[in-house]
Coordinates of C-alpha atoms and ligand atoms in Angstrom, one line a residue:
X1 CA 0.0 0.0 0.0
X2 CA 2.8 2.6 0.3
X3 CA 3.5 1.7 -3.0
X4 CA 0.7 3.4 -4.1
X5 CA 0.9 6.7 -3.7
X6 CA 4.3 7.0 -5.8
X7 CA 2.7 4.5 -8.2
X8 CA -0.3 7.2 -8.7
X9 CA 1.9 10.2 -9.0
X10 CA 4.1 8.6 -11.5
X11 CA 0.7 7.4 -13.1
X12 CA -0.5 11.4 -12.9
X13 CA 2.5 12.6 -13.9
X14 CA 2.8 10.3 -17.4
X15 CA -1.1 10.5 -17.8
X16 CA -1.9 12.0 -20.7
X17 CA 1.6 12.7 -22.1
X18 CA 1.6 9.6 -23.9
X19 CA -0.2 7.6 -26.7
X20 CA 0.1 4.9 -28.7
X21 CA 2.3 5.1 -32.3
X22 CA -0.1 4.3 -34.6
X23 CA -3.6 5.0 -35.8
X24 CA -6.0 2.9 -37.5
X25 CA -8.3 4.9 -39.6
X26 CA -12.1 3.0 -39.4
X27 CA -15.3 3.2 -40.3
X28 CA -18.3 1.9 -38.5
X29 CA -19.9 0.6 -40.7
X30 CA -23.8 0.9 -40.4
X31 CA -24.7 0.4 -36.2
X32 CA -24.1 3.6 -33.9
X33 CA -22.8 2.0 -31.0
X34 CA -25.2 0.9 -28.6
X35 CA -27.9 2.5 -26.4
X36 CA -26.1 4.7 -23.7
X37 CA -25.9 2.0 -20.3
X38 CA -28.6 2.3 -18.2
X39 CA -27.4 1.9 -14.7
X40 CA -29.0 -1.6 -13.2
X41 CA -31.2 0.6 -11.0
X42 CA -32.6 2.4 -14.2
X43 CA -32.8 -0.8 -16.0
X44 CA -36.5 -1.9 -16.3
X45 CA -37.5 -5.3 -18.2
X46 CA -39.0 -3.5 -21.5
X47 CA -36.0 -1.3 -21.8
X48 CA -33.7 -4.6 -21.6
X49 CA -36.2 -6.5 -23.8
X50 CA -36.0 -3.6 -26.4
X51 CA -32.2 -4.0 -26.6
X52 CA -32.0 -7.6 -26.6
X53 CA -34.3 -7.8 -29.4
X54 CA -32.5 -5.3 -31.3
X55 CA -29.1 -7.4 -30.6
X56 CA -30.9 -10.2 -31.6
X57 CA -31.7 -9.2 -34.7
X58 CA -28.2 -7.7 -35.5
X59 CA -27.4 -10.9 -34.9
X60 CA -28.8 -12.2 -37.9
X61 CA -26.2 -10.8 -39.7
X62 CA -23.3 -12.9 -41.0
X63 CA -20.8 -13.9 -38.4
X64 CA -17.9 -14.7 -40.1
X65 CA -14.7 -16.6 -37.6
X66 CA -12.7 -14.4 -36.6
X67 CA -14.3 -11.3 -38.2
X68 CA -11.5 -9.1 -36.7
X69 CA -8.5 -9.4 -38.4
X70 CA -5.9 -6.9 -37.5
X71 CA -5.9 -3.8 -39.4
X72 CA -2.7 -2.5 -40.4
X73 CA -1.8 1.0 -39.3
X74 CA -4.2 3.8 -41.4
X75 CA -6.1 0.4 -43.3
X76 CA -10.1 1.6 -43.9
X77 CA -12.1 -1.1 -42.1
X78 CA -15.3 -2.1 -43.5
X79 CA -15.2 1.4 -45.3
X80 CA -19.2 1.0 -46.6
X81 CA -19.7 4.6 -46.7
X82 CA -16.6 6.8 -45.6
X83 CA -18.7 9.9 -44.6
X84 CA -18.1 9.4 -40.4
X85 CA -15.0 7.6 -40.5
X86 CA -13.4 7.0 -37.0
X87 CA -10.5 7.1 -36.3
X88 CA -9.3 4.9 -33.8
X89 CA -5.9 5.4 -31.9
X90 CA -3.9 4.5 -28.9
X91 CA -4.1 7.7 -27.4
X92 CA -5.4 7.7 -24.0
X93 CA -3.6 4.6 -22.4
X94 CA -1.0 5.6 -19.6
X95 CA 1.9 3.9 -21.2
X96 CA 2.2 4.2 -25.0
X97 CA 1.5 0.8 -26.6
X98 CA 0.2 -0.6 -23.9
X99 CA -3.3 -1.3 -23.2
X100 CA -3.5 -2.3 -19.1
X101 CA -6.7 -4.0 -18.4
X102 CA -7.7 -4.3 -14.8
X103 CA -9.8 -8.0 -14.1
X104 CA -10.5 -10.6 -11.9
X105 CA -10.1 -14.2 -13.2
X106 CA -12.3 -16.2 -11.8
X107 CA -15.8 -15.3 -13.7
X108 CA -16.1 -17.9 -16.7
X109 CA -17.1 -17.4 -19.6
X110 CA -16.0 -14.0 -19.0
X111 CA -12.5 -14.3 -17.6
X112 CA -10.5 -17.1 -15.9
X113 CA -7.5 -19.0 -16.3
X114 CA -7.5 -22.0 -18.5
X115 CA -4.1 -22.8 -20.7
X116 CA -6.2 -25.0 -22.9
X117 CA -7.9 -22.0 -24.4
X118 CA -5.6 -20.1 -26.6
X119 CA -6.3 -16.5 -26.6
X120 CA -2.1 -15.3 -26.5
X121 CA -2.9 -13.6 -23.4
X122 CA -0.9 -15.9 -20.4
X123 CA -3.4 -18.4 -19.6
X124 CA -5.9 -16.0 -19.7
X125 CA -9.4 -17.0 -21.1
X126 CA -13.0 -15.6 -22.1
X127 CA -15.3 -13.2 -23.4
X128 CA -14.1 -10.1 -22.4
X129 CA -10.5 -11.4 -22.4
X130 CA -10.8 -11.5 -26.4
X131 CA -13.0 -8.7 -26.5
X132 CA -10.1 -6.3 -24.9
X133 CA -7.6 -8.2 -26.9
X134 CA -9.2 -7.0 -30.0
X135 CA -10.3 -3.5 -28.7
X136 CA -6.0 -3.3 -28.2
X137 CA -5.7 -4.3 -31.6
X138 CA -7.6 -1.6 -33.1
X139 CA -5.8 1.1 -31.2
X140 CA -2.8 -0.4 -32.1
X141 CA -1.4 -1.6 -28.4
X142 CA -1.0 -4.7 -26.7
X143 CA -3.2 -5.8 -24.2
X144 CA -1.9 -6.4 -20.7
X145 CA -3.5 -8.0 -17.8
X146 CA -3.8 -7.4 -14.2
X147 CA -5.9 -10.1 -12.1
X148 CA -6.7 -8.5 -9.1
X149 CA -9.5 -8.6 -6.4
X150 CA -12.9 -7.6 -7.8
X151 CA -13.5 -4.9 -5.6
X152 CA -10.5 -3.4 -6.3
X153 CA -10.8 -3.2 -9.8
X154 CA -12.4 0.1 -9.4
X155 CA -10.4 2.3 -7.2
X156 CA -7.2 0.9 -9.4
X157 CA -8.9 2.4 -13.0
X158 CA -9.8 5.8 -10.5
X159 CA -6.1 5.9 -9.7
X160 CA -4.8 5.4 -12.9
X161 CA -3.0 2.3 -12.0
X162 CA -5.0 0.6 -14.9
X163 CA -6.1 2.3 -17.9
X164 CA -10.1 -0.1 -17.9
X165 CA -11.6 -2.2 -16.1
X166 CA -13.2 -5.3 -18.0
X167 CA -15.0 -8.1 -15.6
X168 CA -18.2 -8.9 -16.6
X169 CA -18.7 -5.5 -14.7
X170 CA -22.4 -3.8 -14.0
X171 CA -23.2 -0.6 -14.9
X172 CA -24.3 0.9 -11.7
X173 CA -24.8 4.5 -10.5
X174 CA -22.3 3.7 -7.7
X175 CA -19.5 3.2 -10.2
X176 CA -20.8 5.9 -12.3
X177 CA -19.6 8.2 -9.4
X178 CA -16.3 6.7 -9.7
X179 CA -15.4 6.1 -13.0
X180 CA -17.0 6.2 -16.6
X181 CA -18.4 3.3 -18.8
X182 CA -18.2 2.7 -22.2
X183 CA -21.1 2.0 -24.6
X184 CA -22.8 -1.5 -22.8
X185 CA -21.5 -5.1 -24.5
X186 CA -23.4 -7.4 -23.2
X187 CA -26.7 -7.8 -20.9
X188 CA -27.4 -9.7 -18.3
X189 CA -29.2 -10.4 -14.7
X190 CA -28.5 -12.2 -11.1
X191 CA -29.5 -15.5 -10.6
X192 CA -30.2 -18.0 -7.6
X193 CA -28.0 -20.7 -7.6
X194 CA -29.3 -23.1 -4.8
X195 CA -29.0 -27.3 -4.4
X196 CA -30.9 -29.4 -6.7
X197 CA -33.1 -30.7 -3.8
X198 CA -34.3 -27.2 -2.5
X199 CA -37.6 -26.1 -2.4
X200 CA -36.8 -22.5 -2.9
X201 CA -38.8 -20.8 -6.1
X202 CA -37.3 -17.2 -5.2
X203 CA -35.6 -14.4 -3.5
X204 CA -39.0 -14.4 -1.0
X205 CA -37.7 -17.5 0.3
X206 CA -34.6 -16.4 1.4
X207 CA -35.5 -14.2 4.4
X208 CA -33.1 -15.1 7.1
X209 CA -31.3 -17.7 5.2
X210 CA -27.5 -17.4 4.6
X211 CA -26.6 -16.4 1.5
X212 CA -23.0 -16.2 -0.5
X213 CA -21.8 -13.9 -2.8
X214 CA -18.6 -12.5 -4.0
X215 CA -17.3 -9.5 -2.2
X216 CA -18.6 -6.1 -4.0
X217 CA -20.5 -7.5 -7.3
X218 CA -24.1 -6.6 -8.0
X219 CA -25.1 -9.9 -6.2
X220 CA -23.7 -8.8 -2.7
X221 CA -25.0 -5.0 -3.3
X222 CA -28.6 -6.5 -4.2
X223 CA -28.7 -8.8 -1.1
X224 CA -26.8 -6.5 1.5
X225 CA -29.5 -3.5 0.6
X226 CA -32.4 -6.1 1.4
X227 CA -32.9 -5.6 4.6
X228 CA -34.9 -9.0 4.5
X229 CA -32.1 -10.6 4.2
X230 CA -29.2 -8.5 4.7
X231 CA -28.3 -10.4 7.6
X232 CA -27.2 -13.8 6.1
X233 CA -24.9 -12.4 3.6
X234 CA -22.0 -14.4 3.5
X235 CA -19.2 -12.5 1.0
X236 CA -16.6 -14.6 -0.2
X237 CA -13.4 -13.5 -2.3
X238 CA -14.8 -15.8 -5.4
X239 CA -18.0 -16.5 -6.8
X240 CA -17.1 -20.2 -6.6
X241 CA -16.0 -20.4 -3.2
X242 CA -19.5 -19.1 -2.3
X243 CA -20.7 -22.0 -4.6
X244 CA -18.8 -24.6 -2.8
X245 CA -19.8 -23.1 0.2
X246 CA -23.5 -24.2 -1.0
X247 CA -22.6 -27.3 -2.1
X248 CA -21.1 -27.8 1.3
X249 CA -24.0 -26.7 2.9
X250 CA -22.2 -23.9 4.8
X251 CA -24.8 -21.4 3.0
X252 CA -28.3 -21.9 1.7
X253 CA -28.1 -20.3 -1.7
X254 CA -26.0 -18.7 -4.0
X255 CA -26.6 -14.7 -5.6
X256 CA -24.5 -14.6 -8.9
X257 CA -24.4 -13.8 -12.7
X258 CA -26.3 -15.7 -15.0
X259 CA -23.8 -17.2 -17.6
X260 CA -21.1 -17.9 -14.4
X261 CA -24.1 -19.4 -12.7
X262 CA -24.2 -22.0 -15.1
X263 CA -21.1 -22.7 -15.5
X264 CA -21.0 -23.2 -11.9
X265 CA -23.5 -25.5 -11.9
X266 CA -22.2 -27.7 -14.9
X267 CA -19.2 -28.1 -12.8
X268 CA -20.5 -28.8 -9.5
X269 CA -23.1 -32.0 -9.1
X270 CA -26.7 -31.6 -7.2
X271 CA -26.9 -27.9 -8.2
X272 CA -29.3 -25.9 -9.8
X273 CA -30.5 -21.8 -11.0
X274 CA -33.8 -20.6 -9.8
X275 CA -35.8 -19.5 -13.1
X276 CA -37.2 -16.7 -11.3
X277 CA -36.2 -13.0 -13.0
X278 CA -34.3 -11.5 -10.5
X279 CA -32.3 -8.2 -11.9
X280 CA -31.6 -7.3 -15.6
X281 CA -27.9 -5.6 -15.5
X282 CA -26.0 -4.4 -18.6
X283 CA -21.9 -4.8 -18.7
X284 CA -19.5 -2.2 -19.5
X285 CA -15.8 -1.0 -19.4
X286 CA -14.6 0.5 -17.0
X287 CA -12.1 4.0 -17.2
X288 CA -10.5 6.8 -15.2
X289 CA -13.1 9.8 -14.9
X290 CA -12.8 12.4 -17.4
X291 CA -10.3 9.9 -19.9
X292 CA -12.4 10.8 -22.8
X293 CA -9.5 10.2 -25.3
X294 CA -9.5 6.4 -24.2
X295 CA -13.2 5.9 -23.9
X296 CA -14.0 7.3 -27.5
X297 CA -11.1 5.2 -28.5
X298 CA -12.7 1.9 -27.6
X299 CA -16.5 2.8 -27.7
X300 CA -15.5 3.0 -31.4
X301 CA -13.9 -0.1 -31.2
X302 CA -16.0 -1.4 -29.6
X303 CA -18.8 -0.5 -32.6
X304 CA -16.7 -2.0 -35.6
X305 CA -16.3 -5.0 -33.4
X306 CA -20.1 -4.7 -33.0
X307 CA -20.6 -4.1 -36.9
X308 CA -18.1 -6.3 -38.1
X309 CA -19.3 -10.0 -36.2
X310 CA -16.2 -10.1 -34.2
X311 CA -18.4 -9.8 -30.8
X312 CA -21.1 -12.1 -31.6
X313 CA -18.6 -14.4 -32.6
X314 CA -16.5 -14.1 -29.7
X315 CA -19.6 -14.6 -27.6
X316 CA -20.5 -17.6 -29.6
X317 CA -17.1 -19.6 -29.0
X318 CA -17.8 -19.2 -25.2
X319 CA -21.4 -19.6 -24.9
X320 CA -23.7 -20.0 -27.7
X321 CA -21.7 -23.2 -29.4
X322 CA -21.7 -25.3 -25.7
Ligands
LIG401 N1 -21.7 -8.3 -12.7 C1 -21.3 -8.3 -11.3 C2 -20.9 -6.9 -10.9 O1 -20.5 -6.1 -11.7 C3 -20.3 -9.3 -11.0 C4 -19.0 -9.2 -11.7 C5 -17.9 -10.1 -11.2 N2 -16.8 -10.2 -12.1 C6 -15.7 -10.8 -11.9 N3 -14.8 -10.8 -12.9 N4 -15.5 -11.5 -10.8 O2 -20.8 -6.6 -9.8

């Protein structure tokens, strides 16, 4: 911890004085990026509906494998009409080159460790892994990795000790106060995760039963403000600690993201995910308040990825094809 404050004033000091070499010179091709993030509070069913229907039917479009090959420096990407041609650069990161991504690796399909899964990033796997890894490639850098607690994913993108933060993170009006998202890639909602043999249909049946989640997500926020069950929150460092905690029997159900959620349960025997809607939550990336230069730079990546099929297809390898 003493550490940090020279780490942030050497972060302050070289903030903004450097940028990436090159520039790639892109076009978006049809798709605006999408709807401005709601914050999970905001978020009503309809509105969530709405979008997913809309990504739905983006979706029909062609996804070709591996839609995203890297553009050399200044190539026109998918140049369908050059009238609002973005250009994307590296400008905006804190060390020139090098895009730092602040995670924490223990969230399949969305980040973990698995050496099977190539990705060129260490033994780092998932969604948003690749999605950052090609948001890097667009502003010409390389994409660096920094697995850290979740909760402290945060205050290190407001210090400037990482330039984003990319963990299957919620929008929320919390964060919002501390750091800015980009446009939202992905949507999704809390689960229950409880054992196969429980009789439990919702969140009304857990008043005064103990309840993991991981330290500072949505799940612990949602249960911690409830004052119905507030009580039996049990916060572990890992999502699937609190799941073998269940599985143990050491807690009585499990609050969690839908797509970990099931992997968590394909992994664990005599599990299972209440079908009940809890919360609808949209994810987004994470960046130092006020760091406009970087969030333009990948909300526009972000959008040829969109318009391109490399997200869809990305999303596909982890989740869709199983
Ligand atoms: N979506 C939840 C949140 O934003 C959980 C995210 C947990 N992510 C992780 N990589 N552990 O709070």
């Amino acid at each position: 911890m003493k550490k940090t404050l020279s780490v942030f004033l050497a972060a302050a000091l070289a903030f903004g004085m450097m940028a990436c070499s090159n520039a790639n010179t892109t076009t978006p091709a049809t798709e605006a990026p999408a709807t401005e993030a709601a914050s999970a509070e905001e978020v009503t069913t309809e509105e969530v509906t709405a979008e997913a229907a809309d990504a739905e039917t983006e979706k029909a479009a062609e996804v070709g494998e591996g839609g995203s090959e890297d553009n050399e420096v200044g190539e026109e990407v998918s140049a369908e009409s050059s009238d609002d041609a973005v250009v994307i650069t590296g400008a905006g990161v804190k060390t020139a080159g090098t895009l730092v991504m602040s995670t924490n690796a223990e969230f399949p399909p969305y980040e973990y460790h698995d050496s099977a899964t190539d990705t060129g990033i260490g033994d780092f796997a998932g969604i948003d892994v690749e999605i950052a890894k090609a948001i890097a490639e667009k502003m010409g850098c390389e994409l660096k990795i920094e697995d850290i607690a979740f909760d402290s994913i945060v205050p290190q993108v407001n210090s400037g000790m990482a330039d984003m933060g990319m963990a299957g993170m919620t929008v929320t009006e919390d964060r919002k106060k501390n750091v800015d998202f980009s446009d939202t890639y992905a949507i999704s909602r809390q689960v229950i995760v409880v054992k196969e043999d429980s009789e439990f249909v919702g969140v009304e049946d857990l008043a005064g039963k103990r309840i993991g989640v991981q330290q500072g997500t949505t799940g612990d926020i949602l249960a911690s403000g409830d004052k119905n069950i507030s009580e039996g929150v049990e916060r572990y460092n890992k999502a699937m600690e609190a799941i073998q905690s269940l599985s143990q029997g050491m807690v009585d159900a499990v609050i969690v993201d839908i797509e970990p959620a099931k992997v968590f349960v394909s992994e664990v025997t005599g599990l299972k995910i209440l079908d009940q809607e809890y919360t609808l939550e949209e994810y987004a990336i994470c960046v130092k308040k006020g760091n406009t230069e970087l969030l333009d730079n990948i909300n526009a990546a972000l959008a040829v990825l969109k318009a391109d099929g490399t997200l869809d297809a990305i999303v596909d390898k982890y989740i869709n094809a199983k």
